[in-house]
Short mmCIF file of C-alpha atoms in Angstrom, two decimals:
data_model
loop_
_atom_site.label_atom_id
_atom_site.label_comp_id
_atom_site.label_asym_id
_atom_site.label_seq_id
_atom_site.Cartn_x
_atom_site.Cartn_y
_atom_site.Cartn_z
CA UNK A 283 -31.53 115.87 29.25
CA UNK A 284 -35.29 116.49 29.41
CA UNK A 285 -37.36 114.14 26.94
CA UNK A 286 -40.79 113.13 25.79
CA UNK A 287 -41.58 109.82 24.79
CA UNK A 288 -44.79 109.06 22.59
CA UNK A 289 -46.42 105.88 21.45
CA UNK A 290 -45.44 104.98 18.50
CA UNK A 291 -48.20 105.47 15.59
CA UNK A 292 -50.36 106.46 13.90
CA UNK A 293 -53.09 105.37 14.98
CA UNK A 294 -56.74 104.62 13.24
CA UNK A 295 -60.17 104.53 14.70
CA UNK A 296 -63.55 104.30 13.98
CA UNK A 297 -65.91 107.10 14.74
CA UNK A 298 -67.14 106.73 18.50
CA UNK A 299 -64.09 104.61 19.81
CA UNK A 300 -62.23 105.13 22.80
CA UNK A 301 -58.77 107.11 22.40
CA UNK A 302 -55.67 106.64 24.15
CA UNK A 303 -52.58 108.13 22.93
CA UNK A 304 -49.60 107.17 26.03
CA UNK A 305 -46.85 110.37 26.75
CA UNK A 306 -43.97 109.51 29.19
CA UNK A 307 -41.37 112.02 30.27
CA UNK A 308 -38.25 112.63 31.69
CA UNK A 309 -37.13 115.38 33.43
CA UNK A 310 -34.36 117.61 35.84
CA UNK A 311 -37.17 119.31 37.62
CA UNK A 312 -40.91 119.64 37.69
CA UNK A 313 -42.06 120.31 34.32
CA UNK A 314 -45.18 121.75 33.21
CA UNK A 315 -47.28 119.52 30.96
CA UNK A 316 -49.23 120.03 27.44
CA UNK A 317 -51.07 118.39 24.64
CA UNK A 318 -50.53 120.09 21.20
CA UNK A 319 -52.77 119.33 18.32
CA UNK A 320 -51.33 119.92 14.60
CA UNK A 321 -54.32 119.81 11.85
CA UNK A 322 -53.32 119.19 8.36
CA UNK A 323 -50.97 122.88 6.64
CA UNK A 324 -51.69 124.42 10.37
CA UNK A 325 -49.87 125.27 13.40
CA UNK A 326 -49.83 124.09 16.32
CA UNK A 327 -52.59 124.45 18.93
CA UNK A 328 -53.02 123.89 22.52
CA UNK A 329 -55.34 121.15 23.21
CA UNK A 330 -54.58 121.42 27.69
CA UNK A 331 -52.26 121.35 30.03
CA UNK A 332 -51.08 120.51 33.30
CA UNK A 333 -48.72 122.42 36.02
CA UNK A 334 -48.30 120.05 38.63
CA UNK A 335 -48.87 116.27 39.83
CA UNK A 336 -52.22 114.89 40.03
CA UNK A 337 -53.65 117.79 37.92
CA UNK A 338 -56.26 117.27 35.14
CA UNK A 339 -55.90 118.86 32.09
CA UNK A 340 -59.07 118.72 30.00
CA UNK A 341 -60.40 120.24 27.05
CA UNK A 342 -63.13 119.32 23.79
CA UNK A 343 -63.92 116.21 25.68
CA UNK A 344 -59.71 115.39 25.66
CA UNK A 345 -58.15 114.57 29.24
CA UNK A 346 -54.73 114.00 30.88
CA UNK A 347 -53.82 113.40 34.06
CA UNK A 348 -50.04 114.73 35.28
CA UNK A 349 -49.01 111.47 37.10
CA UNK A 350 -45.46 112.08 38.45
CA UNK A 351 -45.28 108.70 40.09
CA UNK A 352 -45.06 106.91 36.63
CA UNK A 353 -44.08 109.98 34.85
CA UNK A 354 -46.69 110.10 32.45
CA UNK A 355 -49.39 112.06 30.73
CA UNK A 356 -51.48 110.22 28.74
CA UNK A 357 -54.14 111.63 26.20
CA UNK A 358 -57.88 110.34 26.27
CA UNK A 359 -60.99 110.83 24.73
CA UNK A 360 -64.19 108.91 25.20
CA UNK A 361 -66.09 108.88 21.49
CA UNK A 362 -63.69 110.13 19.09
CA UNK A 363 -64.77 111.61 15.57
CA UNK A 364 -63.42 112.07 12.16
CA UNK A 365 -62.61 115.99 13.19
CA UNK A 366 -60.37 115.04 15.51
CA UNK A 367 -57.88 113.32 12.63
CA UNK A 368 -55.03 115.28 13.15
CA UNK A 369 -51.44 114.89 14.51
CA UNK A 370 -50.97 114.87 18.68
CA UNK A 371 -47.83 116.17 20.39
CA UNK A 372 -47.17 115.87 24.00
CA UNK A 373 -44.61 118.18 25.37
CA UNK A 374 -42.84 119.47 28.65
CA UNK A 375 -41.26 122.91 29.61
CA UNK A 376 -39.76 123.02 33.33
CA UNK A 377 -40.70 125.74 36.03
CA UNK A 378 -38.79 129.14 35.61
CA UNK A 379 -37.17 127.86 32.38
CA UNK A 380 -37.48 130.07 29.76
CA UNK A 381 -40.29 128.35 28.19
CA UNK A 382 -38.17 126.24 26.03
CA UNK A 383 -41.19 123.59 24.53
CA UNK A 384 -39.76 119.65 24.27
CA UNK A 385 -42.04 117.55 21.97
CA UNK A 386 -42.43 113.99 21.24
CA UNK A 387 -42.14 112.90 17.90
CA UNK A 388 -46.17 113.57 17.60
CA UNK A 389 -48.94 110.62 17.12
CA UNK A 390 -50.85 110.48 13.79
CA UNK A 391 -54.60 109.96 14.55
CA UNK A 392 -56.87 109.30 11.53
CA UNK A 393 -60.96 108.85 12.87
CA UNK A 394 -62.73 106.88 10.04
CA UNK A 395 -66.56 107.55 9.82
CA UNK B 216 -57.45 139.92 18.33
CA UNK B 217 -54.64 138.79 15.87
CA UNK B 218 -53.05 135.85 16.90
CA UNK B 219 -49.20 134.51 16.04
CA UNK B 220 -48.99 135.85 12.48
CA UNK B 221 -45.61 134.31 10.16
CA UNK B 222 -44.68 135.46 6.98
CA UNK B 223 -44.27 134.44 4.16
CA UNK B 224 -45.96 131.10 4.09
CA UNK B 225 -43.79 129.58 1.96
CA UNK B 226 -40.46 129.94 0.74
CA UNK B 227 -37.78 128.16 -1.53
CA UNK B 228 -34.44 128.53 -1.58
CA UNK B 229 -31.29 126.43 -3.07
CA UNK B 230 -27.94 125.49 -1.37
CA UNK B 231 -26.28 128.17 0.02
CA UNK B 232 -28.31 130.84 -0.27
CA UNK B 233 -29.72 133.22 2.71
CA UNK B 234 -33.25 133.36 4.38
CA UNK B 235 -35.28 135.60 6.44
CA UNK B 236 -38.84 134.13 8.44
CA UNK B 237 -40.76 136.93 9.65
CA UNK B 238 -43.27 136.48 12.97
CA UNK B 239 -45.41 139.11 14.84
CA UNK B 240 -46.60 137.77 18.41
CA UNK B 241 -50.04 137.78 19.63
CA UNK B 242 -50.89 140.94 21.42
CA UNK B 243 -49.96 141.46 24.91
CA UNK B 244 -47.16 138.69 24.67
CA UNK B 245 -43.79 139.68 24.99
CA UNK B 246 -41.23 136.66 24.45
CA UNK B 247 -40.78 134.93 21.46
CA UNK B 248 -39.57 131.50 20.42
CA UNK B 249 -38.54 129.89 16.95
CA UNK B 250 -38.63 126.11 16.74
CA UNK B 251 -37.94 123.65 13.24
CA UNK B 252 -40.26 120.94 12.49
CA UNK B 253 -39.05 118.47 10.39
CA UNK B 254 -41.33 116.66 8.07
CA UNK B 255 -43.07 113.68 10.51
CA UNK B 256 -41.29 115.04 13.44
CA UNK B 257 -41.79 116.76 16.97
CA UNK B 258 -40.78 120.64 16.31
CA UNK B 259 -37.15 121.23 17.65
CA UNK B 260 -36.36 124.79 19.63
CA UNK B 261 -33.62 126.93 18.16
CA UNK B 262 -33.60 129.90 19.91
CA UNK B 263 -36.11 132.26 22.30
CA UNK B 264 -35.66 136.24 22.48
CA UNK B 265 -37.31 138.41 25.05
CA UNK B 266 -36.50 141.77 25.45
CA UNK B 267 -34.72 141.90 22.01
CA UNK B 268 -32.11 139.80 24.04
CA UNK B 269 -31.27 135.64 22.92
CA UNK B 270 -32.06 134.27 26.17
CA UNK B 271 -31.78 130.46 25.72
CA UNK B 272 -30.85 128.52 22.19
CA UNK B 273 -30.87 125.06 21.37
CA UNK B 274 -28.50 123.00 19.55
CA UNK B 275 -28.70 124.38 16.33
CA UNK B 276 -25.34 126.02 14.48
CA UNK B 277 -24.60 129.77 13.87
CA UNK B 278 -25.84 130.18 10.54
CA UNK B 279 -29.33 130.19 12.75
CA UNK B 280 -29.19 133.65 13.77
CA UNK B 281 -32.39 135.74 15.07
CA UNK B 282 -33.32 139.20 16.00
CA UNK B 283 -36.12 140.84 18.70
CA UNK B 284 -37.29 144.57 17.27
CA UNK B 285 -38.93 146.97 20.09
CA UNK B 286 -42.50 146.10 19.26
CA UNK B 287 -41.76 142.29 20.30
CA UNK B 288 -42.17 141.08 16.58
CA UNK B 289 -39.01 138.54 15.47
CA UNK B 290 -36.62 137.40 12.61
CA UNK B 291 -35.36 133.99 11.93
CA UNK B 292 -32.54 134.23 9.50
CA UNK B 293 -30.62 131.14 8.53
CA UNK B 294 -27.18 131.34 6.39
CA UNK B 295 -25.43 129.00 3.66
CA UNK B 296 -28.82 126.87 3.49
CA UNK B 297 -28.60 122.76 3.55
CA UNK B 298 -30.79 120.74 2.30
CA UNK B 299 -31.37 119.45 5.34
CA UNK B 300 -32.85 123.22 6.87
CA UNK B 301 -35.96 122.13 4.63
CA UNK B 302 -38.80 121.77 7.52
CA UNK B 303 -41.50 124.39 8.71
CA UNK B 304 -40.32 126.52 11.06
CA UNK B 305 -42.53 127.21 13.71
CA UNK B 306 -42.59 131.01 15.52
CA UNK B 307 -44.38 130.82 19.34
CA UNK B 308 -45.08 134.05 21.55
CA UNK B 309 -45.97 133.61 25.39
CA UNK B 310 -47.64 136.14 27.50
CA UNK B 311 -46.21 138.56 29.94
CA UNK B 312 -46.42 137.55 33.73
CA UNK B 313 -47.83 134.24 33.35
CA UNK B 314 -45.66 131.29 35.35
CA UNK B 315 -47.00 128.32 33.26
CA UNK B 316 -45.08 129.23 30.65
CA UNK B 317 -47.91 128.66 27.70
CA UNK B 318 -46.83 129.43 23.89
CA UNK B 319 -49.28 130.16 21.24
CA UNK B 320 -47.71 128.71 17.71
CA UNK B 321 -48.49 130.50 14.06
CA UNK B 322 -49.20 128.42 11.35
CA UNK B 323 -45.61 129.01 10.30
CA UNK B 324 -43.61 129.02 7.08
CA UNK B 325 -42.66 126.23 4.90
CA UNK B 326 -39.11 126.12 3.87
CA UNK B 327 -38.14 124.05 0.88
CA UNK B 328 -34.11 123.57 -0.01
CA UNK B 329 -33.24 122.52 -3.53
#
């Protein structure tokens, strides 16, 4: 069945570092792509997205790239800071599903100042 | 605009009992979805309705049962609670017409199984 696989955390940096949180997937078809932020007692958000290979998904200074060839899409960010401590899912749905969301197991991300 | 709103926010229940999660989508969005999130996990789909019709479920037992009213909004009920249907269950609405299939999440309710 259709999977996401996220690197294992969490993960701690120091305010300003370089982020990279890796997302590999498998899939039947061509899924659509997303990063999902969870802050602390919240929901889940939409951080960006990606519908098709070799798109660039990019939002608050966060990117991923859909790369189909190495099924990935991993998450970056160039200067991280301590607001962005929260918890990062990467998830897949697949074209004319019916928007059925598969998550990773999410990636703790704590930003120390 | 009002986005994904769940009630109540949290809940507590013991072994066996009955419960009923309550989520109104985001205006103009017509499906709904319901997924668990267990503590330190990914969140888990149980079940989407759209057109007060189930239209895909996931691998979750019968006492998970949901309903779709006219005005879009939802109901998660879950029967003869475990201990282990303690997680925060998640509601999601998507928007009419669009092919990318994006969900917007409410901050969802908190479920708690002595």
């Amino acid at each position: 069945g259709d999977s996401v696989t996220q690197m294992e955390g969490p993960v701690t940096l120091s305010e300003e570092a370089f982020l990279t949180i890796n997302c590999t997937y498998t899939a039947t078809g061509y899924p659509s792509l997303f990063w999902y932020v969870q802050y602390p007692g919240e929901g889940l958000q939409l951080l960006l997205k990606a519908t098709k290979a070799d798109d660039k998904g990019s939002n608050k200074g966060f990117e991923a790239t859909y790369r189909k060839e190495t099924t990935s899409f991993h998450l970056e960010k160039g200067s991280v800071q301590v607001s962005d401590s929260a918890v990062y899912f990467c998830a897949l749905t697949l074209s004319g599903s019916a928007r059925q969301l598969t998550f990773g197991s999410g990636t703790q991300l704590t930003v120390l100042p | 605009d009002a986005g994904v709103t769940q009630s109540p926010t949290h809940l507590i229940k013991t072994r066996g009992q009955q419960v009923t999660l309550r989520c109104s989508p985001k205006s103009g969005h017509d499906t709904v979805s319901w997924y668990q999130q267990a503590l330190g996990q990914g969140p888990q789909f149980i079940f989407q309705y759209y057109e007060e019709e189930e239209r895909q479920r996931g691998n979750f037992p019968d006492r998970f049962s949901g309903h779709q009213f006219p005005n879009y909004s939802s109901e998660l009920n879950v029967n003869a609670l475990l201990l282990g249907d303690s997680a925060l269950y998640l509601c999601a609405s998507s928007p009419k017409g669009v092919s990318y299939n994006e969900q917007f999440f409410g901050p969802g309710t908190r479920l708690t199984v002595l």
